[in-house]
Short mmCIF file of C-alpha atoms in Angstrom, two decimals:
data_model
loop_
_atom_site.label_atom_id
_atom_site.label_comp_id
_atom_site.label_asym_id
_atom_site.label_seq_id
_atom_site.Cartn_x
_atom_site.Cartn_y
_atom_site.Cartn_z
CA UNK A 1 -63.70 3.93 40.80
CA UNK A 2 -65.16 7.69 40.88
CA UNK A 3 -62.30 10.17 39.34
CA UNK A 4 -63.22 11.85 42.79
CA UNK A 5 -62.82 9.31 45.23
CA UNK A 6 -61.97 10.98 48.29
CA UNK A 7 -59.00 10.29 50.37
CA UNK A 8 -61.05 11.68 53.82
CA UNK A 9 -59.55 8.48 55.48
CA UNK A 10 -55.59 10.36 55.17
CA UNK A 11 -55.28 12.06 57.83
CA UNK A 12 -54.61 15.36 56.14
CA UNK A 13 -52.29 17.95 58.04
CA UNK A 14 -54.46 20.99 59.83
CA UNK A 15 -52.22 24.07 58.33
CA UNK A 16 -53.72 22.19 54.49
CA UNK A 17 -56.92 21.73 55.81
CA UNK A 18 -57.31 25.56 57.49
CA UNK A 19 -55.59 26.78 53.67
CA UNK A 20 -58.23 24.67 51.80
CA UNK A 21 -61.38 26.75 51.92
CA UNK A 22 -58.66 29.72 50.30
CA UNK A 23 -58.91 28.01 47.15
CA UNK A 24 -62.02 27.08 47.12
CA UNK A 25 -62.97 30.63 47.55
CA UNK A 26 -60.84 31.12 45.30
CA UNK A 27 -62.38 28.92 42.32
CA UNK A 28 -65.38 29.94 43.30
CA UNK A 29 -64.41 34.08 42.52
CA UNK A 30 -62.80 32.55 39.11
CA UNK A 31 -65.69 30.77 38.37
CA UNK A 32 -67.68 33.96 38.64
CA UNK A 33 -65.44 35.54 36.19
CA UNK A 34 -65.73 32.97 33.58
CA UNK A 35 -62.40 31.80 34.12
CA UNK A 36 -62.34 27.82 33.48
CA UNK A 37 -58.64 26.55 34.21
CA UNK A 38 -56.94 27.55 37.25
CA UNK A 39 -52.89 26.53 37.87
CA UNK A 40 -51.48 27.03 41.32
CA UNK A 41 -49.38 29.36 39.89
CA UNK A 42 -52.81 31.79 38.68
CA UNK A 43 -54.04 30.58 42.42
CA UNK A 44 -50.84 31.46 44.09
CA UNK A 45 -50.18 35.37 42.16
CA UNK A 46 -54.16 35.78 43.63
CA UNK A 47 -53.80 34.51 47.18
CA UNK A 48 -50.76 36.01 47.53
CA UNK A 49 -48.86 32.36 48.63
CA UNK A 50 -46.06 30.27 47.70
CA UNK A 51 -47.37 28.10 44.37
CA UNK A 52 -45.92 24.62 45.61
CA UNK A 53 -47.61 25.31 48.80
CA UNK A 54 -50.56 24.96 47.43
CA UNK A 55 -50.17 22.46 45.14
CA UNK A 56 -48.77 20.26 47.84
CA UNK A 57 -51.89 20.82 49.57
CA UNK A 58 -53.97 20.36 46.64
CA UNK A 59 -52.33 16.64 46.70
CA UNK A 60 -54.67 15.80 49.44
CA UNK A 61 -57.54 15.93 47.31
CA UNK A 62 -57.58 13.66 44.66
CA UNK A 63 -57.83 16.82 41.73
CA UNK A 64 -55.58 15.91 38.52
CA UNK A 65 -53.95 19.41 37.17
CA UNK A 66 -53.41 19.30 33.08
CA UNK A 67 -49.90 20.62 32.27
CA UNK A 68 -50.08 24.25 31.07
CA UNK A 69 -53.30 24.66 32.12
CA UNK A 70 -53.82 23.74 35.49
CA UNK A 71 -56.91 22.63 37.42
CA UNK A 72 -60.37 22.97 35.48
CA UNK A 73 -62.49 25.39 37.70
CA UNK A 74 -65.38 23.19 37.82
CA UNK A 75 -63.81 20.10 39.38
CA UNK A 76 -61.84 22.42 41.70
CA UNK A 77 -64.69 23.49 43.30
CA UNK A 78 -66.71 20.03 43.12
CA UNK A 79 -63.39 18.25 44.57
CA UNK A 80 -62.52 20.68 47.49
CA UNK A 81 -66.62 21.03 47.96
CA UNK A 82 -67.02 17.45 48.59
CA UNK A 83 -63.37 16.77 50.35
CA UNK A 84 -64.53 19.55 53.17
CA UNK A 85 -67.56 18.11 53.53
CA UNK A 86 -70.03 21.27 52.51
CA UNK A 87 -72.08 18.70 49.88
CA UNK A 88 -72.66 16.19 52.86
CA UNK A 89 -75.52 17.16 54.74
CA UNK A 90 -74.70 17.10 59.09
CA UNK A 91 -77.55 17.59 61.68
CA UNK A 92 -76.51 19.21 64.62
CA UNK A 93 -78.48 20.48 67.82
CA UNK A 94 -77.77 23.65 69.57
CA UNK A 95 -77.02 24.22 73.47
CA UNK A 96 -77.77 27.63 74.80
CA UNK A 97 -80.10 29.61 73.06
CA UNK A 98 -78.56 32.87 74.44
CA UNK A 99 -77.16 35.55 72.37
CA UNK A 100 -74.35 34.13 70.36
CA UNK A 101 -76.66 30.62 70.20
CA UNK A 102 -79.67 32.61 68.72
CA UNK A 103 -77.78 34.50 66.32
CA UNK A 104 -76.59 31.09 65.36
CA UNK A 105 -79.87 29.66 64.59
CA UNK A 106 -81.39 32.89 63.09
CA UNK A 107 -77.60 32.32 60.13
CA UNK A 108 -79.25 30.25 57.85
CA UNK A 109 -75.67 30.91 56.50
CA UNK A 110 -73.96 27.35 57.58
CA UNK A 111 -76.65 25.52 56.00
CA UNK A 112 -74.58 25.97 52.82
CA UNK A 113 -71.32 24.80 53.88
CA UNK A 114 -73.65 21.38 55.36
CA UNK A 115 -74.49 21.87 58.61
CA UNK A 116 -77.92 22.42 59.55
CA UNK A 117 -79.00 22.89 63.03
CA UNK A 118 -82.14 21.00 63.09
CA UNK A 119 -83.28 22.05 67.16
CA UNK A 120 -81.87 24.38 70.00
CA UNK A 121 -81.90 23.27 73.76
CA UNK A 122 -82.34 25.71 76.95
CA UNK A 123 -83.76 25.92 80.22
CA UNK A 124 -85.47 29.29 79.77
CA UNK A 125 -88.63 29.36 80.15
CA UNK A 126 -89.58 31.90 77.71
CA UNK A 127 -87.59 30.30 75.01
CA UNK A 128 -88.77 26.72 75.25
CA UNK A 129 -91.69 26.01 73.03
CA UNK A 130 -90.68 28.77 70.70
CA UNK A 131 -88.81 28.48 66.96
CA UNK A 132 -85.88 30.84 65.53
CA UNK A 133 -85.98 31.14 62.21
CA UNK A 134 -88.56 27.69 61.88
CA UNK A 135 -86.19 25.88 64.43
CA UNK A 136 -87.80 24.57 67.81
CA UNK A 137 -86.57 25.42 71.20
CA UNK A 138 -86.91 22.23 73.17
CA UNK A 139 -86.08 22.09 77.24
CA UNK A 140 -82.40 20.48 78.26
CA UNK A 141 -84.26 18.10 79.55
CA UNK A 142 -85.78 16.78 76.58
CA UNK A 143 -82.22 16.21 74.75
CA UNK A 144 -82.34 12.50 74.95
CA UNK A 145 -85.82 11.70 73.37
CA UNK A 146 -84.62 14.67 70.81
CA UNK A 147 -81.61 12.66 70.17
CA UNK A 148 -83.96 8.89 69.40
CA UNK A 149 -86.93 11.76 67.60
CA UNK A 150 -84.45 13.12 65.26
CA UNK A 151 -82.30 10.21 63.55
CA UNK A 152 -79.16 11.51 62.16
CA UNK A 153 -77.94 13.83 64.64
CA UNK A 154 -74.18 13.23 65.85
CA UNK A 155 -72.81 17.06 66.21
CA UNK A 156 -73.39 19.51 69.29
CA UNK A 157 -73.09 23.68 69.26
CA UNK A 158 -72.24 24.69 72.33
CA UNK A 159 -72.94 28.26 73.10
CA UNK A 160 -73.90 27.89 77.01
CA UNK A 161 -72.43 29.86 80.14
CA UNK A 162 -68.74 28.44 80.88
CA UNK A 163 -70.28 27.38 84.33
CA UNK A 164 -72.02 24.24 82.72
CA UNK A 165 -70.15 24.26 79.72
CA UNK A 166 -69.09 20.90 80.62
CA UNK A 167 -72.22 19.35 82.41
CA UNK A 168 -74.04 20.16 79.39
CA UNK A 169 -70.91 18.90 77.42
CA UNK A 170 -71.13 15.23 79.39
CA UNK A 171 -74.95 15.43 78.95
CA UNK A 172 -74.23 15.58 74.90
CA UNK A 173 -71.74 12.82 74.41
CA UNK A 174 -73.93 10.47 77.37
CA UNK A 175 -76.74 11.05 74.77
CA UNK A 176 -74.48 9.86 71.58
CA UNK A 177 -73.20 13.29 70.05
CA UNK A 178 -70.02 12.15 68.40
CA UNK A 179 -68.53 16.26 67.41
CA UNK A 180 -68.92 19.04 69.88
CA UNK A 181 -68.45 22.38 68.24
CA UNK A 182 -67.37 24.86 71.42
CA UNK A 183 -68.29 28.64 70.75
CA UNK A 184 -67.03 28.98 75.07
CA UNK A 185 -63.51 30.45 75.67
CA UNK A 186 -63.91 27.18 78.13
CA UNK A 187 -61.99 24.13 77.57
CA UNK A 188 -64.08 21.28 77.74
CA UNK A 189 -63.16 17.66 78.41
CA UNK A 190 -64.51 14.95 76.16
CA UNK A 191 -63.19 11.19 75.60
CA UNK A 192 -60.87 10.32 72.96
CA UNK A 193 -62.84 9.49 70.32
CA UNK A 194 -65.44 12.50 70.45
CA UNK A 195 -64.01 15.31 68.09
CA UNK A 196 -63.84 19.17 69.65
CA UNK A 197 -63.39 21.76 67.24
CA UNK A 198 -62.96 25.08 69.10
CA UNK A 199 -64.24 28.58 67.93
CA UNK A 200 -63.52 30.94 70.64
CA UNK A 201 -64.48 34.61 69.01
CA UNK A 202 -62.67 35.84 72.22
CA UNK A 203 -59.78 34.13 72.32
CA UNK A 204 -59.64 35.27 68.40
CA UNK A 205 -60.46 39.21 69.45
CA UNK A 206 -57.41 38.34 72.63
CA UNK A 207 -55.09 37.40 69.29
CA UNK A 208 -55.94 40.80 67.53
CA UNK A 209 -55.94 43.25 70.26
CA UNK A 210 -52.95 41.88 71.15
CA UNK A 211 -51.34 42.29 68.06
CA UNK A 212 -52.79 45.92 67.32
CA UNK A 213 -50.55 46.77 70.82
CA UNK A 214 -47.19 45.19 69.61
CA UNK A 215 -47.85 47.71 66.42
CA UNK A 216 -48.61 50.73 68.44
CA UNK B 1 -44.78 51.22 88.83
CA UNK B 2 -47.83 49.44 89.20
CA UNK B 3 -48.58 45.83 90.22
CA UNK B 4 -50.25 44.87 87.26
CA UNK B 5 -48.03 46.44 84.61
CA UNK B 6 -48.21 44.59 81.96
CA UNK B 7 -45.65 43.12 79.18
CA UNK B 8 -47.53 43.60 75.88
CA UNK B 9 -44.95 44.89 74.24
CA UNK B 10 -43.23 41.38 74.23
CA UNK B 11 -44.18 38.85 71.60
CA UNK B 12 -45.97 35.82 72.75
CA UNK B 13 -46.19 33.05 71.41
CA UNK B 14 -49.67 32.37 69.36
CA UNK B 15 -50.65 29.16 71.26
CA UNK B 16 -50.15 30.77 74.91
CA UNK B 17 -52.60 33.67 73.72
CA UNK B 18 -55.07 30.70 72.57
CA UNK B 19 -54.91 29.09 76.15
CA UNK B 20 -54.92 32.57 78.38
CA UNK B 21 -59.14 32.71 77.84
CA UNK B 22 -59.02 29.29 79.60
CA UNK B 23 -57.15 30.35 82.68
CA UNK B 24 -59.55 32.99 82.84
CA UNK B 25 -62.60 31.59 82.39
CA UNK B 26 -61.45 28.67 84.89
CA UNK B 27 -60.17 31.36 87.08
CA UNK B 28 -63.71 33.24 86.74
CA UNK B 29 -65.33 29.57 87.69
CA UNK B 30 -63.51 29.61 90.60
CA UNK B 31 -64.09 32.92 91.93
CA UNK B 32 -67.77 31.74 91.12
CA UNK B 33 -67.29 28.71 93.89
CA UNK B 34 -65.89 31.25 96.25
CA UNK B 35 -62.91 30.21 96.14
CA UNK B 36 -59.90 32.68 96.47
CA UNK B 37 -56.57 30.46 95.22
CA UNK B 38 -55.89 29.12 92.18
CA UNK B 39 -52.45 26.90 92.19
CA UNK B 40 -50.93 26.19 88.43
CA UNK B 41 -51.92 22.38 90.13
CA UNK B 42 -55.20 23.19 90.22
CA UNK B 43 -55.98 24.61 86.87
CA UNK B 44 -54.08 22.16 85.62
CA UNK B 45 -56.40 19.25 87.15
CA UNK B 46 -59.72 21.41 86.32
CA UNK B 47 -58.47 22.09 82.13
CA UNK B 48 -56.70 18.30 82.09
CA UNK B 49 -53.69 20.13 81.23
CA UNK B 50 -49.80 19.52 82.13
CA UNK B 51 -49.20 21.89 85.15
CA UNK B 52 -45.58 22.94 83.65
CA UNK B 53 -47.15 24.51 80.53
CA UNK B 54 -49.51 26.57 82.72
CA UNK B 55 -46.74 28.28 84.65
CA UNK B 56 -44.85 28.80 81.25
CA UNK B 57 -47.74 30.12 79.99
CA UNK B 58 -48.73 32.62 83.04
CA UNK B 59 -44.78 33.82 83.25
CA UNK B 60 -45.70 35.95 80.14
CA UNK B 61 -47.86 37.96 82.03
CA UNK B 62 -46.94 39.92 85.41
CA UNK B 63 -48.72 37.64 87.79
CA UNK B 64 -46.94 36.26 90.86
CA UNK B 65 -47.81 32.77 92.37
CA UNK B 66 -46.61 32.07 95.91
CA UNK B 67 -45.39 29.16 97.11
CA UNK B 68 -47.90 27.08 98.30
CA UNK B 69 -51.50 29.16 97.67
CA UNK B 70 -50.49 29.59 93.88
CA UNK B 71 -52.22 32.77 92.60
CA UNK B 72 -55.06 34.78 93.91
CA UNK B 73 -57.74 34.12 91.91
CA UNK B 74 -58.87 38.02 92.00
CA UNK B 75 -55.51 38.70 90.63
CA UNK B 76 -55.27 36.39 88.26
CA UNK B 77 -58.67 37.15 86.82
CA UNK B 78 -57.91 41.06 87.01
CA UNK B 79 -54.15 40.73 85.03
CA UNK B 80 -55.59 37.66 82.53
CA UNK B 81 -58.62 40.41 81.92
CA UNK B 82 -56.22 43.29 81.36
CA UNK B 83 -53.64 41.69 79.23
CA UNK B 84 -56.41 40.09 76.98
CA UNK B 85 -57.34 43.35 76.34
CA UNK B 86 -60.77 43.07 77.52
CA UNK B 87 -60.99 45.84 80.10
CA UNK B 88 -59.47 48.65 77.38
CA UNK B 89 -62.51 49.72 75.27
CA UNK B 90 -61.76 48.83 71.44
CA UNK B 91 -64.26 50.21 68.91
CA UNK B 92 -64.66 48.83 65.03
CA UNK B 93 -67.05 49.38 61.95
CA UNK B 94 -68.61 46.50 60.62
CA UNK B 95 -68.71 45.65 56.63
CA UNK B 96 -71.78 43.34 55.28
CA UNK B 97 -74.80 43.47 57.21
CA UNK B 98 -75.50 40.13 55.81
CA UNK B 99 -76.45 37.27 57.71
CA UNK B 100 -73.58 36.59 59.89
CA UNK B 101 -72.73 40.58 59.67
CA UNK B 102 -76.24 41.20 61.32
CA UNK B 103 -75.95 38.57 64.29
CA UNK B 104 -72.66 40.33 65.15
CA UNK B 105 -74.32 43.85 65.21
CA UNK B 106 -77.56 42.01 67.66
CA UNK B 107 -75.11 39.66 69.95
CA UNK B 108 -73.89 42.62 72.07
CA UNK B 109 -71.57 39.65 74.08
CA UNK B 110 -68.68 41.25 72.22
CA UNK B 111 -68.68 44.26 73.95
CA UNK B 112 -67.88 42.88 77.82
CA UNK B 113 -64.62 41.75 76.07
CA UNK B 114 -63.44 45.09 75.15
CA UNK B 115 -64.84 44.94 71.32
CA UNK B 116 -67.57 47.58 70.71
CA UNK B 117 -69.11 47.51 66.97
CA UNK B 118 -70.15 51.41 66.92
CA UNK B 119 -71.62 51.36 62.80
CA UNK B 120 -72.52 49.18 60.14
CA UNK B 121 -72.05 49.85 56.55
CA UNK B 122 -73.83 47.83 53.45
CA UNK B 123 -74.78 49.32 49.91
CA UNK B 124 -78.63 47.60 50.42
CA UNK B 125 -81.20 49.89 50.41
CA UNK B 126 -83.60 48.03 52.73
CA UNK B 127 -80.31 48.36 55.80
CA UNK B 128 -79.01 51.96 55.42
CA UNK B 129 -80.72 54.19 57.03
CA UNK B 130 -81.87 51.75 59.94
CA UNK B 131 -80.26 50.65 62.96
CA UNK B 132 -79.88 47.09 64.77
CA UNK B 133 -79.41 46.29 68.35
CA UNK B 134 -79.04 50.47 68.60
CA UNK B 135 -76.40 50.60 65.97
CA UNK B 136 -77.08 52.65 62.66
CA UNK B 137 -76.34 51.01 59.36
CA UNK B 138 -74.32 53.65 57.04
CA UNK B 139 -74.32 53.40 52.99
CA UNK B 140 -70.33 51.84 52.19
CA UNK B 141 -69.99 55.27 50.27
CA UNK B 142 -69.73 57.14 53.88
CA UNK B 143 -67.42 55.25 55.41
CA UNK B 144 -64.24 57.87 55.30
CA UNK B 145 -66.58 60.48 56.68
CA UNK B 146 -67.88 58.38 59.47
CA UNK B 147 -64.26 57.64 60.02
CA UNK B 148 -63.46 60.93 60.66
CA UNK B 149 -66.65 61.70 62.70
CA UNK B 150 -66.47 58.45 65.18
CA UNK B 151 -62.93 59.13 66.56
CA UNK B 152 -60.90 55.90 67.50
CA UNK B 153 -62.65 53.28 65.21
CA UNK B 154 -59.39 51.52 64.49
CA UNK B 155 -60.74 47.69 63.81
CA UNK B 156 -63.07 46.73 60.72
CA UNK B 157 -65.22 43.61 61.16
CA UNK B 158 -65.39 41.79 57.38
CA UNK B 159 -68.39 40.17 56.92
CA UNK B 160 -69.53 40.92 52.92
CA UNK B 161 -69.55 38.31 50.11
CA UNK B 162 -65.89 37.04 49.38
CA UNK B 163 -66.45 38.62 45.30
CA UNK B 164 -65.75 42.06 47.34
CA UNK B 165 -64.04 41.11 50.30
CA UNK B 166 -60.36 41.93 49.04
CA UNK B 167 -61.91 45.80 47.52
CA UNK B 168 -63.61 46.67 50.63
CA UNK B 169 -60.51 45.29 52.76
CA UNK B 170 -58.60 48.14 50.64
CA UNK B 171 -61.13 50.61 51.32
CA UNK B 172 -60.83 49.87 54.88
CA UNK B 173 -56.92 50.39 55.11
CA UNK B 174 -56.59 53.15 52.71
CA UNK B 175 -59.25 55.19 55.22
CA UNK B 176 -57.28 54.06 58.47
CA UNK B 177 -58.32 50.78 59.81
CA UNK B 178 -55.48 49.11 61.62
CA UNK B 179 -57.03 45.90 62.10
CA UNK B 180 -58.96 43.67 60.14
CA UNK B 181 -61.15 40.76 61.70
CA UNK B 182 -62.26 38.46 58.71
CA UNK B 183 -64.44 36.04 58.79
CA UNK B 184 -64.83 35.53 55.09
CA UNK B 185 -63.51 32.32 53.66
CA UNK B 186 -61.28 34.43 51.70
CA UNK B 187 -57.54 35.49 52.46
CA UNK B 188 -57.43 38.84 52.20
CA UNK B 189 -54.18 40.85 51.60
CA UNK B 190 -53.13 44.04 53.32
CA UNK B 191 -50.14 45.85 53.78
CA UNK B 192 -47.35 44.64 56.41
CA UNK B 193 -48.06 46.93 59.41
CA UNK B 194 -52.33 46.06 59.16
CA UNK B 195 -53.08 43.07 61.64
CA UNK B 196 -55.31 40.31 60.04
CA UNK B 197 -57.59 37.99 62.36
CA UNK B 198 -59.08 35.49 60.67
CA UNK B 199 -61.91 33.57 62.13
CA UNK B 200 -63.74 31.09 59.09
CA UNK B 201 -66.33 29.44 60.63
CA UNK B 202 -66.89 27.63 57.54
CA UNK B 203 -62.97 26.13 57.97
CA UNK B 204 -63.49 25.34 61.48
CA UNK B 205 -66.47 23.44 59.97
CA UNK B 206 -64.40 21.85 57.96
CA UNK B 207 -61.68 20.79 60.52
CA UNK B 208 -64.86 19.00 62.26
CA UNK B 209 -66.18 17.32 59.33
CA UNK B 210 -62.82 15.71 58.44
CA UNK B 211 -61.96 14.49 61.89
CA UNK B 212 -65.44 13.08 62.32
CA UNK B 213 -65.28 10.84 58.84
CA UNK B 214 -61.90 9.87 60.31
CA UNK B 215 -63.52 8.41 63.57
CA UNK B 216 -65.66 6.68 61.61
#
């Protein structure tokens, strides 16, 4: 048995999970200092939190503290690396080369937490046939034969219009995509077993502005 | 006192301000298909939501259904628009013209919901001194004199490595900034009255990647 066997099939509460990439950033700072043990307690005084917080959430991943000192560094980062998936390598396609979906394709930046968008769909004309950042622009149309072409593809970013948000949505899981990751303030509908993970940026800029009024 | 007035100055709940962007974009999707009512009923059938926690939800802000009709959908679009705050005109600096700090600065889709990113600041040569998408690039160093010389900048978008996210968070309060949208993996730390939104894409990544192993 690997010393870091994952426990990915516990379902893990989503507070933990959200808190998780803290202390990975957080190793990852340490590491850059030299720094090679890290206790919740050192983790807690720099993220500002409650230390058996996070060591109850460090008891979802299977990472053995050392009285005294703590967590080594190194394993810290391998063990929350691989338990959040960022080692695993996840194909995705894109829907909706528009703004937000280009800027998307032109981050090379997610390609280091694992997911790498390997082609972007669209109707427009004068985006089909072209690449962003090496990536191809297929038509909509072409989505299925994409999805037999490229083997290994089970994630969708959605970054249409909210009017066929969830045509294009039932066009994805039809063709086999099994996680739909929705950048539209729209809720889609999907069948139980197809994960949505929603990023609204507006919803998220509703939450602040609404906040910077109750402080006025 | 008008029609629309609204009741920001009440608290509401986090998860009603998460579902308000659906109403309106629903509500937008209607107006789209000409049609003028919207019922709590009928959003409810169109999100796949429980009609009860839509009218809970919409009592928080000053829109009033009628028996029967339900709300106009002008109205509701209008007061949902308004109380999100995307019809006031909110203006921020950006931090990190990086990868994801440069898509911000070209997707202008920000700005039709009230968020209007009027500089950028980064310490590398080849940026300052140029603009993107129309908006100049400013060396970090200037930042409390551009302060004082854009009037109203009161939100600072966070998009540098996490090694100086926490110094250039304090850089940002200690010149003004009220509000800080992060979307570093790293939890920053600001004083009490200084709103923090935090929006990891590399967590929400995460979230996905678990729940997909756990389908599998």
């Amino acid at each position: 048995m690997s010393v870091y066997s994952l426990k990915t099939t516990d379902k893990v509460p989503e507070p933990t999970l959200r808190r998780l990439p803290w202390y990975l950033s957080t190793a990852r700072l340490m590491k850059g200092r030299g720094e090679r043990y890290a206790s919740s307690t050192q983790l807690a005084r720099q993220l500002g939190m409650d230390a058996s917080q996070i060591a109850k959430d460090l008891s979802f991943v299977n990472v053995s503290g050392r009285p005294r000192v703590g967590y080594t560094v190194d394993e810290l980062i391998d063990v929350l690396e691989r338990f959040l998936g960022f080692t695993e390598r996840h194909y995705a396609f894109l829907f909706g080369v528009g703004r937000l979906g280009g800027a998307l394709l032109a981050d090379s930046g997610l390609e280091q937490f694992g997911l790498e968008i390997v082609a972007g769909f669209d109707i427009d004309p004068s985006l089909v046939g072209h690449e962003i950042n090496g990536i191809p622009i297929f038509h909509t149309t072409e989505f299925p034969r994409k999805m037999q072409e490229y083997a290994g593809v089970n994630i969708g970013v959605l970054t249409v219009p909210i009017s066929i948000a969830q045509e294009v949505t039932d066009m994805m899981v039809d063709g086999g995509i099994q996680a739909v990751w929705n950048f539209t303030p729209f809720r889609i509908r999907v069948p139980e077993n197809i994960v949505v993970q929603n990023t609204s940026l507006y919803a998220h800029l509703a939450l602040m502005f609404n906040r910077l009024n109750l402080n006025k």
